[in-house]
Coordinates of C-alpha atoms in Angstrom, one line a residue:
Chain A
X209 CA 46.7 -39.5 8.4
X210 CA 49.1 -42.2 9.9
X211 CA 50.8 -43.4 6.6
X212 CA 50.3 -43.7 2.7
X213 CA 47.3 -44.3 1.5
X214 CA 46.0 -45.7 -2.2
X215 CA 42.9 -45.7 -3.5
X216 CA 41.0 -47.6 -5.0
X217 CA 43.3 -50.8 -3.1
X218 CA 41.0 -53.2 -7.0
X219 CA 40.9 -51.9 -10.1
X220 CA 39.3 -54.1 -13.0
X221 CA 38.9 -52.1 -16.0
X222 CA 38.5 -53.2 -19.6
X223 CA 40.9 -52.2 -22.5
X224 CA 40.1 -48.7 -23.0
X225 CA 39.0 -47.8 -20.6
X226 CA 40.6 -44.6 -18.4
X227 CA 41.4 -45.2 -14.5
X228 CA 42.5 -42.6 -12.0
X229 CA 44.9 -43.9 -9.2
X230 CA 45.5 -41.5 -5.9
X231 CA 47.9 -41.9 -3.2
X232 CA 47.9 -40.0 -0.3
X233 CA 51.1 -39.3 1.0
X234 CA 52.0 -38.7 5.0
X235 CA 51.4 -35.3 6.6
X236 CA 54.8 -33.1 6.1
X237 CA 56.7 -35.9 3.6
X238 CA 57.6 -33.8 0.0
X239 CA 58.6 -36.0 -1.8
X240 CA 56.2 -38.8 -3.6
X241 CA 56.8 -42.2 -5.7
X242 CA 55.0 -43.7 -8.1
X243 CA 56.4 -47.8 -8.8
X244 CA 54.7 -50.5 -10.5
X245 CA 55.3 -54.0 -9.7
X246 CA 53.7 -56.4 -12.5
X247 CA 53.6 -60.4 -12.1
X248 CA 55.8 -61.5 -11.1
X249 CA 59.0 -59.3 -12.3
X250 CA 60.5 -56.4 -10.2
X251 CA 60.0 -53.4 -9.4
X252 CA 59.7 -50.3 -11.7
X253 CA 60.1 -46.4 -11.4
X254 CA 57.4 -44.1 -13.0
X255 CA 57.4 -40.6 -11.6
X256 CA 58.8 -38.7 -8.7
X257 CA 57.5 -35.4 -7.4
X258 CA 58.9 -33.1 -5.5
X259 CA 56.4 -30.6 -3.4
X260 CA 54.5 -30.4 -7.2
X261 CA 56.3 -30.4 -9.7
X262 CA 57.6 -33.6 -11.2
X263 CA 61.7 -33.1 -12.1
X264 CA 61.9 -36.7 -12.9
X265 CA 60.0 -38.3 -15.7
X266 CA 62.5 -40.4 -17.1
X267 CA 59.6 -43.4 -16.1
X268 CA 56.8 -43.5 -18.0
X269 CA 56.2 -46.0 -19.7
X270 CA 54.6 -44.1 -22.4
X271 CA 52.3 -41.1 -23.2
X272 CA 49.0 -42.5 -22.0
X273 CA 50.5 -42.2 -18.6
X274 CA 50.3 -38.9 -16.4
X275 CA 51.1 -37.5 -12.8
X276 CA 49.9 -34.8 -10.6
X277 CA 50.1 -33.2 -7.2
X278 CA 47.8 -30.2 -6.2
X279 CA 48.7 -28.9 -2.9
X280 CA 52.2 -30.9 -2.3
X281 CA 49.7 -33.8 -1.0
X282 CA 47.3 -36.3 -2.6
X283 CA 48.9 -37.0 -6.1
X284 CA 46.7 -39.3 -9.0
X285 CA 48.4 -41.4 -11.5
X286 CA 46.1 -41.5 -15.1
X287 CA 46.7 -44.0 -17.1
X288 CA 44.4 -42.9 -20.7
X289 CA 43.3 -45.7 -23.4
X290 CA 44.4 -48.7 -20.8
X291 CA 46.1 -51.9 -22.4
X292 CA 46.5 -54.9 -21.0
X293 CA 50.1 -54.9 -20.3
X294 CA 49.4 -52.2 -17.7
X295 CA 48.1 -54.6 -15.5
X296 CA 49.9 -54.6 -12.3
X297 CA 50.3 -52.9 -8.7
X298 CA 50.5 -49.4 -8.5
X299 CA 52.7 -48.5 -5.4
X300 CA 52.8 -44.8 -4.0
X301 CA 55.7 -44.0 -1.7
X302 CA 56.3 -40.2 0.2
X303 CA 59.4 -39.6 2.2
X304 CA 59.8 -36.4 4.4
X305 CA 63.3 -35.7 2.4
X306 CA 64.4 -35.9 -0.9
X307 CA 67.6 -37.6 -1.1
X308 CA 68.1 -38.5 2.7
X309 CA 64.3 -39.1 3.5
X310 CA 63.5 -43.3 4.9
X311 CA 60.8 -44.3 2.2
X312 CA 57.1 -45.1 3.4
X313 CA 55.5 -47.0 0.6
X314 CA 51.5 -47.3 0.6
X315 CA 49.2 -51.1 0.0
X316 CA 49.4 -50.1 -3.5
X317 CA 46.1 -50.3 -5.8
X318 CA 46.3 -53.4 -8.0
X319 CA 44.7 -52.8 -11.5
X320 CA 43.6 -55.3 -14.1
X321 CA 43.5 -54.4 -17.4
X322 CA 41.0 -57.1 -18.7
Chain B
X26 CA 72.2 -46.9 -16.1
X27 CA 72.5 -48.6 -12.5
X28 CA 72.3 -52.3 -12.9
X29 CA 71.6 -53.5 -9.7
X30 CA 71.7 -57.5 -8.8
X31 CA 70.9 -59.4 -6.1
X32 CA 71.8 -63.0 -4.7
X33 CA 70.5 -65.6 -4.4
X34 CA 67.4 -65.6 -6.3
X35 CA 66.0 -67.8 -3.9
X36 CA 67.0 -68.8 -0.4
X37 CA 65.5 -71.3 2.0
X38 CA 67.2 -72.1 5.2
X39 CA 65.9 -73.3 8.2
X40 CA 65.0 -71.5 11.2
X41 CA 68.0 -70.0 13.5
X42 CA 70.4 -69.8 10.6
X43 CA 72.1 -66.8 10.4
X44 CA 71.0 -65.5 6.6
X45 CA 73.1 -63.6 3.9
X46 CA 72.1 -61.4 1.5
X47 CA 73.9 -59.4 -1.0
X48 CA 73.3 -56.5 -3.3
X49 CA 75.7 -55.3 -6.1
X50 CA 75.7 -52.3 -8.1
X51 CA 77.6 -50.5 -11.1
X52 CA 77.9 -47.2 -11.1
X53 CA 77.9 -44.5 -7.7
X54 CA 74.7 -43.7 -5.6
X55 CA 73.9 -41.6 -2.7
X56 CA 71.9 -43.7 -0.8
X57 CA 70.8 -47.8 -0.7
X58 CA 67.5 -49.1 0.7
X59 CA 66.6 -52.4 1.4
X60 CA 62.7 -53.4 0.8
X61 CA 61.1 -56.3 2.4
X62 CA 57.8 -57.4 1.0
X63 CA 55.6 -60.1 2.1
X64 CA 53.5 -62.6 0.2
X65 CA 50.5 -60.2 -0.7
X66 CA 51.5 -57.1 1.7
X67 CA 52.8 -53.6 0.9
X68 CA 56.8 -53.0 1.2
X69 CA 58.6 -52.1 4.4
X70 CA 61.4 -50.3 4.3
X71 CA 64.2 -51.9 6.4
X72 CA 67.3 -49.3 5.9
X73 CA 68.8 -46.7 3.8
X74 CA 71.7 -46.8 3.8
X75 CA 74.8 -44.2 2.5
X76 CA 78.0 -45.9 3.7
X77 CA 79.2 -48.3 6.9
X78 CA 77.1 -50.4 8.7
X79 CA 72.7 -50.1 10.5
X80 CA 71.3 -52.7 12.5
X81 CA 68.4 -53.4 13.8
X82 CA 67.2 -56.0 16.2
X83 CA 67.6 -59.1 13.9
X84 CA 68.3 -57.0 10.7
X85 CA 72.0 -56.0 10.0
X86 CA 72.8 -54.2 6.5
X87 CA 75.7 -53.0 5.4
X88 CA 77.1 -51.0 2.3
X89 CA 80.8 -51.0 0.7
X90 CA 81.3 -47.8 -1.5
X91 CA 84.2 -48.5 -3.3
X92 CA 83.1 -51.6 -4.0
X93 CA 79.4 -50.9 -4.7
X94 CA 78.6 -53.9 -2.9
X95 CA 75.5 -54.4 0.0
X96 CA 74.7 -56.8 2.5
X97 CA 71.7 -57.7 4.3
X98 CA 71.5 -60.2 7.9
X99 CA 69.0 -61.8 9.5
X100 CA 70.7 -63.4 13.1
X101 CA 68.7 -65.9 14.4
X102 CA 66.9 -65.7 11.6
X103 CA 62.4 -67.8 12.2
X104 CA 59.3 -68.3 10.2
X105 CA 57.8 -64.8 10.0
X106 CA 61.3 -63.5 8.3
X107 CA 59.8 -64.8 4.8
X108 CA 58.8 -62.3 2.3
X109 CA 60.8 -60.7 -0.5
X110 CA 64.1 -58.7 0.0
X111 CA 64.3 -56.1 -2.1
X112 CA 67.9 -54.0 -3.2
X113 CA 67.0 -50.2 -4.1
X114 CA 69.8 -47.9 -5.0
X115 CA 69.5 -43.8 -5.4
X116 CA 71.0 -42.6 -8.2
X117 CA 73.2 -39.1 -7.5
X118 CA 73.3 -35.6 -9.2
X119 CA 68.8 -35.1 -8.9
X120 CA 68.1 -38.2 -10.6
X121 CA 66.4 -39.5 -8.4
X122 CA 64.2 -42.8 -9.4
X123 CA 65.6 -45.7 -7.5
X124 CA 66.7 -48.4 -9.2
X125 CA 65.0 -51.8 -7.8
X126 CA 67.2 -55.2 -7.5
X127 CA 64.5 -58.2 -8.7
X128 CA 64.8 -59.2 -5.0
X129 CA 65.6 -62.9 -3.1
X130 CA 62.8 -64.4 -1.8
X131 CA 63.4 -65.8 1.4
X132 CA 61.7 -69.2 3.3
X133 CA 62.4 -70.0 6.5
X134 CA 61.6 -73.6 7.8
X135 CA 60.7 -74.0 11.1

């Protein structure tokens, strides 16, 4: 597609439920990143994919968070047993190359956990 | 762990003024990004630098690797430049997650 696409754009869920967030990167981009931005806070790195593998999972805040990428394209970020502190905007970005590529960001998925 | 510090946190200026936003980091990096985030909007990558200087329109970004410092300049500022500007560094050695500064909230008044 023309840009990085994320869905849903908004998600309201109850505490304890599982949620899945989807990212569709720019076609041909090998690197894909997940970040989150909590209200009034800066951006926080979650996980990075090179192709289908995730060499850097260091930012995932707990084992309730997981992500996968299939076919070197679409990625899903899953949050199990959501907590109120998970409320944030979850941003996806992709780049053509891993170390030198310019980043292109999606519009984000706003998650609200009640 | 890399620490990324931006200054100022908030900046209000008049239309036409020359704007400088600074970013310092603590460890060696492979690249530095300047990002722009409009209120309620997505994030746009402005520059990616590993050395020297880049210019795009009224925006100029510089980086001094020895001093671990980068600056973003806006010439002839305009109200549409009002946004949060974020500095982010990419470490080398296989750790590819970005480390972000807290951002500089810029307001350009007409």
